[in-house]
Coordinates of C-alpha atoms in Angstrom, one line a residue:
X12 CA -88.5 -43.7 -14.0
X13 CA -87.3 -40.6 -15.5
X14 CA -87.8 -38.8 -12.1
X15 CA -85.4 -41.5 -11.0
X16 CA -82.4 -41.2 -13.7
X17 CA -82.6 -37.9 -13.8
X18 CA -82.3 -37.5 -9.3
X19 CA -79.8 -40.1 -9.4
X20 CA -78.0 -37.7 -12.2
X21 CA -78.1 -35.0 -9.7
X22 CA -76.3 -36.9 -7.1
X23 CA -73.7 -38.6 -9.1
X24 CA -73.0 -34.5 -10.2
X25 CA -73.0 -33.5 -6.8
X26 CA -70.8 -36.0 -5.8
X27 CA -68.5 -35.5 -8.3
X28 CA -68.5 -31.6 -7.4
X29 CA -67.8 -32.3 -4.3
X30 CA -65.1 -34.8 -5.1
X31 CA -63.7 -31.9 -7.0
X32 CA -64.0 -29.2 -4.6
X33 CA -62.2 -31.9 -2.2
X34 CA -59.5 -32.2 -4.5
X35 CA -59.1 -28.4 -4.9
X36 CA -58.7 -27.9 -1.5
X37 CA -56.7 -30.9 -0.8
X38 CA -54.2 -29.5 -3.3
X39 CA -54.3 -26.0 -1.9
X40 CA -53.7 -27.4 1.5
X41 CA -50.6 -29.3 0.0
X42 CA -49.5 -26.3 -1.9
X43 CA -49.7 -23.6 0.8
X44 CA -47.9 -26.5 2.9
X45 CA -44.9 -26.4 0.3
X46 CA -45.1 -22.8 0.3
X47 CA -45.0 -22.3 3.9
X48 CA -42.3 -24.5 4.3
X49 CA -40.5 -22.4 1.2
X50 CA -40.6 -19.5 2.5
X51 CA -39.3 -21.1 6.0
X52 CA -36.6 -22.3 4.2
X53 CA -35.7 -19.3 2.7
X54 CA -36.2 -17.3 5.6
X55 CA -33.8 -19.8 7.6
X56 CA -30.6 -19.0 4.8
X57 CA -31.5 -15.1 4.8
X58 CA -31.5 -14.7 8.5
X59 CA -28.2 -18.0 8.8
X60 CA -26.5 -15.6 5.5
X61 CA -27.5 -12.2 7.7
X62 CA -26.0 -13.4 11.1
X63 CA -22.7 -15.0 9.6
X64 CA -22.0 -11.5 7.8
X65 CA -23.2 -9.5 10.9
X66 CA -19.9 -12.7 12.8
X67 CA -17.9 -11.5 9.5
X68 CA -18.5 -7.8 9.9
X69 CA -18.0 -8.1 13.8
X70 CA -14.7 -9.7 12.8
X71 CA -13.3 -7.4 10.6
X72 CA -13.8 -4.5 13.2
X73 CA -12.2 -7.0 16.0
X74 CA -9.2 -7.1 13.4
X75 CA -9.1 -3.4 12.4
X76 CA -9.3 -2.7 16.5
X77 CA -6.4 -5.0 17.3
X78 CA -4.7 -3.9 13.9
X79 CA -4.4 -0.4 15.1
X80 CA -4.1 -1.2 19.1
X81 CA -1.0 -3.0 18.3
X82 CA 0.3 0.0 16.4
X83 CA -0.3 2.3 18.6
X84 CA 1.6 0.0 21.2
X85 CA 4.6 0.2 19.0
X86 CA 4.7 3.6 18.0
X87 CA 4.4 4.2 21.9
X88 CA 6.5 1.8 23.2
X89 CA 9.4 3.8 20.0
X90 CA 8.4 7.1 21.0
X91 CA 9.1 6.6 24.8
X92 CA 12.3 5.0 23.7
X93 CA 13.3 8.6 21.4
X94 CA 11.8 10.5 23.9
X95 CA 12.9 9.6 27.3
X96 CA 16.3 8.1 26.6
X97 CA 17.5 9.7 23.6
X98 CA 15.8 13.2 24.3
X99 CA 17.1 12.6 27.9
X100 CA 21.1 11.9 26.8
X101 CA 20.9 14.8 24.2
X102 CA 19.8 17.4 26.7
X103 CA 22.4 15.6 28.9
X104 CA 24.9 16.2 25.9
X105 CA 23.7 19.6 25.6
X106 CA 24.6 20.8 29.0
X107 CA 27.8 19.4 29.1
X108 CA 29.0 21.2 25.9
X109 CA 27.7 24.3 27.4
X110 CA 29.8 23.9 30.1
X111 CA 32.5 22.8 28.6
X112 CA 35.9 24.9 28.5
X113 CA 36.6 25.0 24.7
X114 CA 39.1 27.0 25.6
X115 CA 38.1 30.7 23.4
X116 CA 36.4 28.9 20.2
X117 CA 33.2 30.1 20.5
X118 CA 32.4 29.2 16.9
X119 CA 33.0 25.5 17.5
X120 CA 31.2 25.7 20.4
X121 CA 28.0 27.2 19.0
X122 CA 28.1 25.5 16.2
X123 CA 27.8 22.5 18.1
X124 CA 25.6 23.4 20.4
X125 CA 23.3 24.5 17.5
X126 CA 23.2 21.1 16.0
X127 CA 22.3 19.3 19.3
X128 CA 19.5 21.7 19.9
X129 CA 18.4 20.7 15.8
X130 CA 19.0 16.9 17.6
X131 CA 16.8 17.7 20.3
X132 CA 13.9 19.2 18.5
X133 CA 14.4 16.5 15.5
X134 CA 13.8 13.5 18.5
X135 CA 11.3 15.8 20.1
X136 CA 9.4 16.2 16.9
X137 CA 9.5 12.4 15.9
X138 CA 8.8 11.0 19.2
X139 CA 5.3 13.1 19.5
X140 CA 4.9 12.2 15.7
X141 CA 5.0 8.5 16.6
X142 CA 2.4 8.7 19.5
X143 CA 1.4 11.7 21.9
X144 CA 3.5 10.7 24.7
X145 CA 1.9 13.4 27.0
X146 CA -1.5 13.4 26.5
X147 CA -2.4 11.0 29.3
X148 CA -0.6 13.4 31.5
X149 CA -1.5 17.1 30.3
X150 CA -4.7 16.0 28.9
X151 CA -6.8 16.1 25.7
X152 CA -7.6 19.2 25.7
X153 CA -4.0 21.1 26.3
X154 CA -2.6 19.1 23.9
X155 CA -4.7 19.2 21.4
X156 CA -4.4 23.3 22.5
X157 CA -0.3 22.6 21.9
X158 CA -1.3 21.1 18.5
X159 CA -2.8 24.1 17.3
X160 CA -0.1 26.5 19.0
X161 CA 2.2 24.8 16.6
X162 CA 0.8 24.8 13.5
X163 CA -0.2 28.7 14.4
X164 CA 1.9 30.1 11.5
X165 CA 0.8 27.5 8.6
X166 CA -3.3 27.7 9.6
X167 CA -5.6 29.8 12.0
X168 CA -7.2 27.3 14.1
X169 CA -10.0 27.5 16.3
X170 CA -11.6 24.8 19.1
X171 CA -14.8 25.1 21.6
X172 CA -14.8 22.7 24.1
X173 CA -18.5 22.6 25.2
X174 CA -18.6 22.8 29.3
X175 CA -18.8 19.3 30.8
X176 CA -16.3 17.6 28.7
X177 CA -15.2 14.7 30.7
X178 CA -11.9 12.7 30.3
X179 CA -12.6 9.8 28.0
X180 CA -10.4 6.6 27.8
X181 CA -6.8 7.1 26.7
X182 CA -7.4 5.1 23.3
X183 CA -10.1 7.0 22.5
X184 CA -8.1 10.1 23.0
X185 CA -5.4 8.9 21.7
X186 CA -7.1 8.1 18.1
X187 CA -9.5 11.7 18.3
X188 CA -6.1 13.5 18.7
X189 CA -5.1 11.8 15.5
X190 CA -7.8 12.5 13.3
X191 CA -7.7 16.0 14.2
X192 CA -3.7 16.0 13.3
X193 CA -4.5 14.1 9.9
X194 CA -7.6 16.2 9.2
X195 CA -5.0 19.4 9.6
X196 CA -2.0 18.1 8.0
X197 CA -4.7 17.2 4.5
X198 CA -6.0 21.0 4.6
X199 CA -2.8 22.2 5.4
X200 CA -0.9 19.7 2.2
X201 CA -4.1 20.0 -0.1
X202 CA -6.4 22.6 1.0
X203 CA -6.4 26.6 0.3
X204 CA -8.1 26.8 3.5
X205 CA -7.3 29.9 5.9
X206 CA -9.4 28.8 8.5
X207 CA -10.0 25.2 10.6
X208 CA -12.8 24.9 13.3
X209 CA -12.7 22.2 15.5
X210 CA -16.3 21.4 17.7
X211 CA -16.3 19.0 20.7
X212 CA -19.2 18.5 22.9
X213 CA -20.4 15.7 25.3
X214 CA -24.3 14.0 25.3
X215 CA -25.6 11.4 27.8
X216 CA -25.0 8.6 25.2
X217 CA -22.2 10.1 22.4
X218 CA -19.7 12.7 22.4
X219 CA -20.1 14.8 19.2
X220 CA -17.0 15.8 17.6
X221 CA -16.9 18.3 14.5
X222 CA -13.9 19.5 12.1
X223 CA -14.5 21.6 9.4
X224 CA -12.6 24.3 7.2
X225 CA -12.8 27.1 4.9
X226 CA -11.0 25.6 2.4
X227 CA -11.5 24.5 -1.9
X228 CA -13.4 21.3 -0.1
X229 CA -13.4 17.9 -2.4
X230 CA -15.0 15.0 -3.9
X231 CA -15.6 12.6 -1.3
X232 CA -15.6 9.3 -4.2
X233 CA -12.4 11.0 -6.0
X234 CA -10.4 11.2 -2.6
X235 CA -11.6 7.9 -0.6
X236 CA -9.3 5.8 -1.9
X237 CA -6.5 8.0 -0.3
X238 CA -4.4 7.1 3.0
X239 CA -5.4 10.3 4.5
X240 CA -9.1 9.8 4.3
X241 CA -8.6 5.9 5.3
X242 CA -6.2 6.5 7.9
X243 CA -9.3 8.8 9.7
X244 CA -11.9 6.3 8.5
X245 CA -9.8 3.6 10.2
X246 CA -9.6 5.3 13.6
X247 CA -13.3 6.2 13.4
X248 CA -14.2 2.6 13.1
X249 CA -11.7 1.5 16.1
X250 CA -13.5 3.6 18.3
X251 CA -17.0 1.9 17.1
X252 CA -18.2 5.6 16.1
X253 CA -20.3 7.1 13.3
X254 CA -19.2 9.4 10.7
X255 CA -20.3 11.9 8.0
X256 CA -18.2 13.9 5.1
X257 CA -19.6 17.0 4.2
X258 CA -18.0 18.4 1.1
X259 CA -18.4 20.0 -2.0
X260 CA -15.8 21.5 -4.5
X261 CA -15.5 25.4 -3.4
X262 CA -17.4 25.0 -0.6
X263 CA -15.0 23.7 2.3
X264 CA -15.2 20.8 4.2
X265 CA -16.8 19.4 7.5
X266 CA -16.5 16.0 9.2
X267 CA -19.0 15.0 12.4
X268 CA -17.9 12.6 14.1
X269 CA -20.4 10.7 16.5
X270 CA -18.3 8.4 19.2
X271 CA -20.6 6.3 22.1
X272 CA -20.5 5.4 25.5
X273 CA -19.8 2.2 26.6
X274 CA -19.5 0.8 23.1
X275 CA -23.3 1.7 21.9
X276 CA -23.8 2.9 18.3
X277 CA -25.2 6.9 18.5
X278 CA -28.3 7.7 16.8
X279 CA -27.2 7.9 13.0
X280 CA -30.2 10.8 12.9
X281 CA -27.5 13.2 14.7
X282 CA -25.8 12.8 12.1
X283 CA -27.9 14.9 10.4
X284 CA -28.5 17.9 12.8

């Protein structure tokens, strides 16, 4: 009889372990279940958050593309304008006073002809200010070669074309030939830089562009905020590039520029090298 209790004891123990093991499991089952399902969740919003910033980010360069398209539209379509019609008629203006019979007053006559050729240069000077009416037709390189000529007395400046450059689209020449004006025009205005090196070569996938100067260099978070640095920043990102500062008070400055082919990013590694 005791055999008997003490057996059926057993089993009601057993049972009631195995009841409980059931019920552990059962509720481990349930809560990996939740857990799964949490983590789906969460996964779901991350990735729903990640590709509306990615649509948001997308946007924003979209807008900063159009944004500086449409400027450069206008300050061509004025500079055409001051170039071809109001260069034209002074020049026009020009040769007629230089022909003209004043009749033994010299002085008037060079005096006028003095403030047309000031006219001339001062359209001249505006119109290539506005937009680089040329460039499609002498090229990049030349006038980026007439840049330098100019600015011969303020700066010494130096560029290497690596062989194998080819032509690239007019935009993105158009907004290279900019930065390197800015870049000049902040080292000139802020700079005690003697010296400005400008670097271009072509690779299979980017075309590597670098600027740098012998100058007091800067503070990159001190001078961000500033329209010269944005106005290059700007341009970089229109043309879907990659871009590093490398500055240090005393110590000059250098800015590599990485811009793709066919609208792919560069390796941000080059960056580096």
């Amino acid at each position: 009889m005791f055999i008997f209790i003490y057996l059926h004891q057993i089993k009601e123990v057993t049972l009631n372990i195995s009841l409980l093991i059931l019920i552990i499991v059962t509720i481990t089952v349930i809560v990996s279940f939740i857990l799964l399902a949490y983590r789906s969740f969460i996964s779901r919003i991350i990735k729903e958050k990640n590709t509306q910033h990615e649509a948001e980010v997308l946007h924003q360069k979209d807008l900063v593309l159009e944004n500086i398209k449409a400027q450069e539209e206008e300050r061509k379509r004025i500079a055409v304008m001051i170039h071809d019609d109001i260069g034209n008629r002074l020049n026009i203006l020009s040769l007629w006073l230089n022909n003209l019979d004043t009749q033994g007053d010299e002085v008037i006559k060079k005096n006028i002809y003095s403030q047309m050729s000031s006219l001339i240069d001062a359209a001249r000077s505006i119109s290539h200010s506005l937009y680089p009416v040329n460039l499609e037709s002498v090229g990049f390189v030349l006038y980026v070669e007439e840049l330098i000529a100019n600015l011969s007395h303020k700066i010494s400046i130096s560029m290497k074309v690596m062989p194998g450059y080819e032509k690239k689209d007019i935009f993105v020449e158009v907004q290279l030939y900019r930065i390197i004006q800015e870049f000049t025009t902040n080292v000139i205005k802020h700079s005690t830089a003697t010296d400005l090196w400008i670097y271009i070569k072509d690779y299979p996938r980017h075309m590597a562009v670098v600027i740098s100067d012998n100058g007091q260099g800067f503070d990159y978070d001190l001078v961000k905020k500033g329209m010269g640095i944005k106005n290059i920043e700007s341009r970089i990102k229109s043309m879907n590039a990659l871009h590093k500062w490398k500055s240090a008070p005393n110590k000059g400055s250098r800015l590599i520029i990485l811009i793709p082919r066919n609208h792919e990013l560069p390796n941000k590694n080059s960056l580096n090298r």
